[in-house]
mmCIF file of C-alpha atoms and ligand atoms in Angstrom:
data_model
loop_
_atom_site.group_PDB
_atom_site.id
_atom_site.type_symbol
_atom_site.label_atom_id
_atom_site.label_comp_id
_atom_site.label_asym_id
_atom_site.label_seq_id
_atom_site.Cartn_x
_atom_site.Cartn_y
_atom_site.Cartn_z
ATOM 1 C CA UNK Z 1 -69.308 -46.225 59.266
ATOM 2 C CA UNK Z 2 -70.270 -43.198 57.157
ATOM 3 C CA UNK Z 3 -67.625 -40.496 57.259
ATOM 4 C CA UNK Z 4 -67.404 -37.107 55.667
ATOM 5 C CA UNK Z 5 -64.286 -35.805 53.937
ATOM 6 C CA UNK Z 6 -65.942 -32.459 53.041
ATOM 7 C CA UNK Z 7 -64.472 -32.946 49.588
ATOM 8 C CA UNK Z 8 -67.347 -34.518 47.686
ATOM 9 C CA UNK Z 9 -70.944 -35.084 48.771
ATOM 10 C CA UNK Z 10 -71.042 -37.817 51.430
ATOM 11 C CA UNK Z 11 -73.477 -39.912 49.390
ATOM 12 C CA UNK Z 12 -70.945 -40.075 46.520
ATOM 13 C CA UNK Z 13 -68.033 -40.787 48.842
ATOM 14 C CA UNK Z 14 -69.832 -43.533 50.751
ATOM 15 C CA UNK Z 15 -71.124 -45.096 47.554
ATOM 16 C CA UNK Z 16 -67.609 -45.232 46.058
ATOM 17 C CA UNK Z 17 -66.241 -46.678 49.315
ATOM 18 C CA UNK Z 18 -69.007 -49.299 49.327
ATOM 19 C CA UNK Z 19 -67.828 -50.576 45.942
ATOM 20 C CA UNK Z 20 -64.260 -51.257 47.107
ATOM 21 C CA UNK Z 21 -63.843 -54.999 47.783
ATOM 22 C CA UNK Z 22 -63.004 -56.103 51.340
ATOM 23 C CA UNK Z 23 -59.282 -56.534 51.969
ATOM 24 C CA UNK Z 24 -57.819 -59.903 52.875
ATOM 25 C CA UNK Z 25 -54.924 -61.224 54.943
ATOM 26 C CA UNK Z 26 -52.157 -58.767 55.824
ATOM 27 C CA UNK Z 27 -54.088 -55.785 54.445
ATOM 28 C CA UNK Z 28 -57.185 -56.631 56.470
ATOM 29 C CA UNK Z 29 -55.024 -57.031 59.565
ATOM 30 C CA UNK Z 30 -53.318 -53.650 59.030
ATOM 31 C CA UNK Z 31 -56.624 -51.861 58.409
ATOM 32 C CA UNK Z 32 -57.926 -53.232 61.714
ATOM 33 C CA UNK Z 33 -54.774 -52.160 63.538
ATOM 34 C CA UNK Z 34 -54.958 -48.671 62.027
ATOM 35 C CA UNK Z 35 -58.591 -48.272 63.028
ATOM 36 C CA UNK Z 36 -58.031 -49.580 66.549
ATOM 37 C CA UNK Z 37 -54.967 -47.446 67.248
ATOM 38 C CA UNK Z 38 -56.017 -44.452 65.150
ATOM 39 C CA UNK Z 39 -53.098 -44.627 62.747
ATOM 40 C CA UNK Z 40 -53.848 -42.555 59.636
ATOM 41 C CA UNK Z 41 -53.393 -44.753 56.559
ATOM 42 C CA UNK Z 42 -54.565 -44.156 53.007
ATOM 43 C CA UNK Z 43 -58.334 -44.327 52.641
ATOM 44 C CA UNK Z 44 -59.846 -47.375 50.975
ATOM 45 C CA UNK Z 45 -60.859 -45.629 47.735
ATOM 46 C CA UNK Z 46 -57.326 -44.149 47.495
ATOM 47 C CA UNK Z 47 -55.858 -47.630 48.057
ATOM 48 C CA UNK Z 48 -58.109 -48.919 45.280
ATOM 49 C CA UNK Z 49 -57.049 -46.103 42.968
ATOM 50 C CA UNK Z 50 -53.372 -46.832 43.695
ATOM 51 C CA UNK Z 51 -53.868 -50.529 42.967
ATOM 52 C CA UNK Z 52 -55.195 -49.702 39.505
ATOM 53 C CA UNK Z 53 -52.490 -47.065 39.011
ATOM 54 C CA UNK Z 54 -49.686 -49.504 39.892
ATOM 55 C CA UNK Z 55 -51.052 -52.198 37.574
ATOM 56 C CA UNK Z 56 -51.063 -49.680 34.773
ATOM 57 C CA UNK Z 57 -47.849 -47.692 35.411
ATOM 58 C CA UNK Z 58 -45.776 -50.673 36.659
ATOM 59 C CA UNK Z 59 -43.127 -48.768 38.637
ATOM 60 C CA UNK Z 60 -40.035 -50.755 39.583
ATOM 61 C CA UNK Z 61 -38.564 -48.294 42.059
ATOM 62 C CA UNK Z 62 -40.705 -46.464 44.599
ATOM 63 C CA UNK Z 63 -39.916 -43.921 47.297
ATOM 64 C CA UNK Z 64 -42.390 -43.285 50.091
ATOM 65 C CA UNK Z 65 -42.321 -40.425 52.600
ATOM 66 C CA UNK Z 66 -44.389 -41.498 55.623
ATOM 67 C CA UNK Z 67 -44.299 -45.257 56.237
ATOM 68 C CA UNK Z 68 -46.488 -45.416 59.374
ATOM 69 C CA UNK Z 69 -47.312 -49.130 59.842
ATOM 70 C CA UNK Z 70 -46.295 -50.062 56.291
ATOM 71 C CA UNK Z 71 -49.790 -50.328 54.802
ATOM 72 C CA UNK Z 72 -49.334 -48.272 51.627
ATOM 73 C CA UNK Z 73 -45.793 -49.581 51.038
ATOM 74 C CA UNK Z 74 -47.158 -53.138 51.300
ATOM 75 C CA UNK Z 75 -49.846 -52.306 48.792
ATOM 76 C CA UNK Z 76 -47.187 -50.976 46.400
ATOM 77 C CA UNK Z 77 -45.016 -54.069 46.880
ATOM 78 C CA UNK Z 78 -47.960 -56.402 46.408
ATOM 79 C CA UNK Z 79 -48.879 -54.815 43.084
ATOM 80 C CA UNK Z 80 -45.275 -54.401 41.869
ATOM 81 C CA UNK Z 81 -44.359 -58.093 42.339
ATOM 82 C CA UNK Z 82 -40.685 -57.215 41.891
ATOM 83 C CA UNK Z 83 -38.587 -54.093 42.387
ATOM 84 C CA UNK Z 84 -37.428 -51.887 45.241
ATOM 85 C CA UNK Z 85 -39.078 -49.558 47.751
ATOM 86 C CA UNK Z 86 -37.365 -46.998 49.973
ATOM 87 C CA UNK Z 87 -39.668 -45.747 52.721
ATOM 88 C CA UNK Z 88 -38.969 -42.989 55.261
ATOM 89 C CA UNK Z 89 -40.533 -42.658 58.709
ATOM 90 C CA UNK Z 90 -39.881 -40.172 61.498
ATOM 91 C CA UNK Z 91 -41.362 -42.165 64.379
ATOM 92 C CA UNK Z 92 -39.284 -45.020 65.740
ATOM 93 C CA UNK Z 93 -42.391 -46.739 67.139
ATOM 94 C CA UNK Z 94 -44.114 -46.693 63.741
ATOM 95 C CA UNK Z 95 -40.972 -47.905 61.991
ATOM 96 C CA UNK Z 96 -40.781 -50.880 64.383
ATOM 97 C CA UNK Z 97 -44.364 -51.885 63.588
ATOM 98 C CA UNK Z 98 -43.667 -51.429 59.881
ATOM 99 C CA UNK Z 99 -40.633 -53.723 60.161
ATOM 100 C CA UNK Z 100 -42.949 -56.531 61.324
ATOM 101 C CA UNK Z 101 -45.292 -55.740 58.421
ATOM 102 C CA UNK Z 102 -42.443 -55.920 55.909
ATOM 103 C CA UNK Z 103 -41.265 -59.218 57.367
ATOM 104 C CA UNK Z 104 -44.722 -60.689 56.670
ATOM 105 C CA UNK Z 105 -44.797 -59.003 53.274
ATOM 106 C CA UNK Z 106 -41.487 -60.569 52.258
ATOM 107 C CA UNK Z 107 -43.118 -64.015 52.386
ATOM 108 C CA UNK Z 108 -45.754 -62.847 49.895
ATOM 109 C CA UNK Z 109 -43.464 -60.719 47.756
ATOM 110 C CA UNK Z 110 -39.898 -62.087 48.046
ATOM 111 C CA UNK Z 111 -38.875 -60.235 44.873
ATOM 112 C CA UNK Z 112 -39.627 -56.775 46.223
ATOM 113 C CA UNK Z 113 -36.939 -55.369 48.521
ATOM 114 C CA UNK Z 114 -38.055 -52.792 51.071
ATOM 115 C CA UNK Z 115 -35.548 -50.538 52.785
ATOM 116 C CA UNK Z 116 -36.709 -48.541 55.762
ATOM 117 C CA UNK Z 117 -35.130 -45.189 56.609
ATOM 118 C CA UNK Z 118 -35.675 -43.747 60.055
ATOM 119 C CA UNK Z 119 -35.643 -39.976 60.496
ATOM 120 C CA UNK Z 120 -37.019 -36.693 59.228
ATOM 121 C CA UNK Z 121 -37.467 -36.995 55.467
ATOM 122 C CA UNK Z 122 -35.805 -33.600 55.023
ATOM 123 C CA UNK Z 123 -32.632 -35.086 56.487
ATOM 124 C CA UNK Z 124 -32.922 -38.532 54.889
ATOM 125 C CA UNK Z 125 -33.775 -37.457 51.326
ATOM 126 C CA UNK Z 126 -30.365 -35.867 50.586
ATOM 127 C CA UNK Z 127 -28.743 -39.215 51.490
ATOM 128 C CA UNK Z 128 -30.698 -41.250 48.909
ATOM 129 C CA UNK Z 129 -28.886 -42.235 45.746
ATOM 130 C CA UNK Z 130 -31.573 -44.219 43.899
ATOM 131 C CA UNK Z 131 -33.750 -42.867 41.128
ATOM 132 C CA UNK Z 132 -37.453 -43.638 41.308
ATOM 133 C CA UNK Z 133 -40.353 -44.291 38.952
ATOM 134 C CA UNK Z 134 -42.868 -43.274 41.598
ATOM 135 C CA UNK Z 135 -42.681 -41.165 44.768
ATOM 136 C CA UNK Z 136 -45.488 -41.171 47.315
ATOM 137 C CA UNK Z 137 -45.647 -38.163 49.654
ATOM 138 C CA UNK Z 138 -47.794 -38.904 52.713
ATOM 139 C CA UNK Z 139 -46.192 -37.212 55.735
ATOM 140 C CA UNK Z 140 -46.226 -33.761 57.411
ATOM 141 C CA UNK Z 141 -48.633 -31.777 55.208
ATOM 142 C CA UNK Z 142 -46.958 -28.435 55.903
ATOM 143 C CA UNK Z 143 -43.684 -29.690 54.387
ATOM 144 C CA UNK Z 144 -44.751 -31.052 51.004
ATOM 145 C CA UNK Z 145 -42.889 -28.336 49.091
ATOM 146 C CA UNK Z 146 -39.668 -29.038 51.004
ATOM 147 C CA UNK Z 147 -40.097 -32.777 50.369
ATOM 148 C CA UNK Z 148 -40.784 -32.137 46.694
ATOM 149 C CA UNK Z 149 -37.707 -29.947 46.239
ATOM 150 C CA UNK Z 150 -35.551 -32.745 47.637
ATOM 151 C CA UNK Z 151 -37.367 -35.537 45.773
ATOM 152 C CA UNK Z 152 -37.650 -34.142 42.274
ATOM 153 C CA UNK Z 153 -33.989 -34.730 41.357
ATOM 154 C CA UNK Z 154 -34.481 -38.366 42.401
ATOM 155 C CA UNK Z 155 -37.528 -38.891 40.149
ATOM 156 C CA UNK Z 156 -36.932 -40.377 36.706
ATOM 157 C CA UNK Z 157 -38.197 -38.422 33.720
ATOM 158 C CA UNK Z 158 -41.580 -39.984 32.981
ATOM 159 C CA UNK Z 159 -41.955 -40.783 36.680
ATOM 160 C CA UNK Z 160 -44.814 -39.749 38.913
ATOM 161 C CA UNK Z 161 -45.213 -38.116 42.306
ATOM 162 C CA UNK Z 162 -48.386 -38.914 44.210
ATOM 163 C CA UNK Z 163 -49.206 -36.528 47.050
ATOM 164 C CA UNK Z 164 -51.909 -37.562 49.513
ATOM 165 C CA UNK Z 165 -54.194 -35.337 51.637
ATOM 166 C CA UNK Z 166 -53.788 -32.337 49.348
ATOM 167 C CA UNK Z 167 -57.374 -31.152 49.839
ATOM 168 C CA UNK Z 168 -57.092 -31.619 53.615
ATOM 169 C CA UNK Z 169 -60.641 -32.034 54.906
ATOM 170 C CA UNK Z 170 -62.013 -29.561 52.375
ATOM 171 C CA UNK Z 171 -60.006 -26.683 53.886
ATOM 172 C CA UNK Z 172 -57.667 -26.194 50.929
ATOM 173 C CA UNK Z 173 -60.411 -25.500 48.388
ATOM 174 C CA UNK Z 174 -62.480 -23.138 50.548
ATOM 175 C CA UNK Z 175 -62.070 -20.979 53.644
ATOM 176 C CA UNK Z 176 -65.571 -22.076 54.658
ATOM 177 C CA UNK Z 177 -64.103 -25.213 56.285
ATOM 178 C CA UNK Z 178 -60.836 -23.653 57.438
ATOM 179 C CA UNK Z 179 -60.050 -23.991 61.142
ATOM 180 C CA UNK Z 180 -57.734 -21.371 62.621
ATOM 181 C CA UNK Z 181 -54.986 -23.657 63.885
ATOM 182 C CA UNK Z 182 -54.557 -25.169 60.407
ATOM 183 C CA UNK Z 183 -54.113 -21.889 58.525
ATOM 184 C CA UNK Z 184 -50.348 -22.300 58.001
ATOM 185 C CA UNK Z 185 -50.648 -25.868 56.708
ATOM 186 C CA UNK Z 186 -53.522 -24.915 54.405
ATOM 187 C CA UNK Z 187 -51.712 -21.848 53.006
ATOM 188 C CA UNK Z 188 -48.624 -23.966 52.349
ATOM 189 C CA UNK Z 189 -50.705 -26.680 50.694
ATOM 190 C CA UNK Z 190 -52.362 -24.109 48.393
ATOM 191 C CA UNK Z 191 -48.912 -22.830 47.388
ATOM 192 C CA UNK Z 192 -47.717 -26.405 46.844
ATOM 193 C CA UNK Z 193 -50.689 -27.217 44.599
ATOM 194 C CA UNK Z 194 -50.176 -24.000 42.623
ATOM 195 C CA UNK Z 195 -46.488 -24.901 42.205
ATOM 196 C CA UNK Z 196 -47.031 -28.466 40.951
ATOM 197 C CA UNK Z 197 -49.930 -27.341 38.756
ATOM 198 C CA UNK Z 198 -48.003 -24.558 37.000
ATOM 199 C CA UNK Z 199 -44.416 -25.792 36.772
ATOM 200 C CA UNK Z 200 -43.420 -26.073 33.080
ATOM 201 C CA UNK Z 201 -41.676 -29.431 33.612
ATOM 202 C CA UNK Z 202 -44.558 -31.024 35.499
ATOM 203 C CA UNK Z 203 -48.105 -32.030 34.606
ATOM 204 C CA UNK Z 204 -50.491 -32.398 37.552
ATOM 205 C CA UNK Z 205 -54.034 -33.549 38.093
ATOM 206 C CA UNK Z 206 -55.876 -33.388 41.410
ATOM 207 C CA UNK Z 207 -58.376 -36.082 42.271
ATOM 208 C CA UNK Z 208 -61.150 -35.435 44.823
ATOM 209 C CA UNK Z 209 -60.926 -38.906 46.351
ATOM 210 C CA UNK Z 210 -60.136 -39.666 49.981
ATOM 211 C CA UNK Z 211 -58.599 -36.503 51.408
ATOM 212 C CA UNK Z 212 -57.487 -35.354 47.945
ATOM 213 C CA UNK Z 213 -54.718 -36.871 45.839
ATOM 214 C CA UNK Z 214 -52.395 -35.036 43.411
ATOM 215 C CA UNK Z 215 -50.758 -36.979 40.595
ATOM 216 C CA UNK Z 216 -47.739 -35.196 39.117
ATOM 217 C CA UNK Z 217 -45.943 -36.408 36.000
ATOM 218 C CA UNK Z 218 -42.328 -35.348 35.397
ATOM 219 C CA UNK Z 219 -41.974 -34.325 31.760
ATOM 220 C CA UNK Z 220 -38.264 -33.638 31.990
ATOM 221 C CA UNK Z 221 -36.561 -30.286 31.682
ATOM 222 C CA UNK Z 222 -34.510 -28.917 34.539
ATOM 223 C CA UNK Z 223 -36.251 -30.393 37.601
HETATM 224 C C1 LIG W 1 -50.415 -40.509 57.088
HETATM 225 S S1 LIG W 1 -49.144 -41.388 57.876
HETATM 226 C C2 LIG W 1 -48.514 -42.411 56.595
HETATM 227 C C3 LIG W 1 -49.465 -43.507 56.219
HETATM 228 C C4 LIG W 1 -48.896 -44.527 55.257
HETATM 229 N N1 LIG W 1 -48.338 -43.902 54.059
HETATM 230 C C5 LIG W 1 -49.994 -45.478 54.833
HETATM 231 O O1 LIG W 1 -50.916 -45.044 54.117
HETATM 232 O O2 LIG W 1 -49.941 -46.644 55.228
HETATM 233 C C6 LIG W 1 -47.873 -40.188 57.989
HETATM 234 C C7 LIG W 1 -46.595 -40.678 58.622
HETATM 235 O O3 LIG W 1 -45.568 -39.735 58.317
HETATM 236 C C8 LIG W 1 -44.680 -39.667 59.418
HETATM 237 N N2 LIG W 1 -43.982 -38.390 59.328
HETATM 238 C C9 LIG W 1 -44.422 -37.154 59.697
HETATM 239 N N3 LIG W 1 -43.509 -36.219 59.436
HETATM 240 C C10 LIG W 1 -42.453 -36.858 58.867
HETATM 241 C C11 LIG W 1 -41.193 -36.431 58.391
HETATM 242 N N4 LIG W 1 -40.838 -35.143 58.431
HETATM 243 N N5 LIG W 1 -40.348 -37.354 57.880
HETATM 244 C C12 LIG W 1 -40.708 -38.659 57.835
HETATM 245 N N6 LIG W 1 -41.902 -39.130 58.276
HETATM 246 C C13 LIG W 1 -42.750 -38.239 58.787
HETATM 247 C C14 LIG W 1 -45.595 -39.798 60.624
HETATM 248 O O4 LIG W 1 -44.872 -40.226 61.763
HETATM 249 C C15 LIG W 1 -46.649 -40.794 60.137
HETATM 250 O O5 LIG W 1 -46.337 -42.099 60.534
#
């Protein structure tokens, strides 16, 4: 089905999507579930980007904010082969579905441990003691800055934060697509992108794939 992100021309977006190979097994199953029950999971070209990214960066410790049904965390685990993932989810119902996903995943990737945390990330993050090579932010878009402030001390120097949906249906880059009820989220996202793009201890690039993805490298310094 052709969809429009309002981020790049639809013909480019659909062409790139058409080149992504079909998923198999657990991933195929989760994609079907997400489509049927309208669960927002990472888009297929973002999943493909992350697969390449994980092969290349080889993180051993990952933190995810926004588990949903466990699709992206499974993708990370599958590519990592060994290591640890902490993943935070606010909804109990989602976390229960994700627990079934991670049970299936453990048969494929017994050397990756996944720990689920239930609750608002702003309350869970201060409890975490691990340090991470990669942090994936994919939850309430209006709270990315608050998540970042709590996450940054937990990110290793040389580690990366990936923030999904940062161009939010084209609304962040132009008021032409802005809908009134999203003004607060969009204003906050613009401030967030300005922050991660200009912070002296961070280096950020924004990719116009899916709903927009920001990749932020931690150089060190005080953060
Ligand atoms: C876009 S979905 C995550 C999709 C998942 N990362 C994937 O691609 O498979 C966002 C999830 O974040 C959860 N969420 C929203 N606000 C949150 C918060 N403050 N703390 C933790 N999770 C939150 C939602 O319940 C939802 O399941």
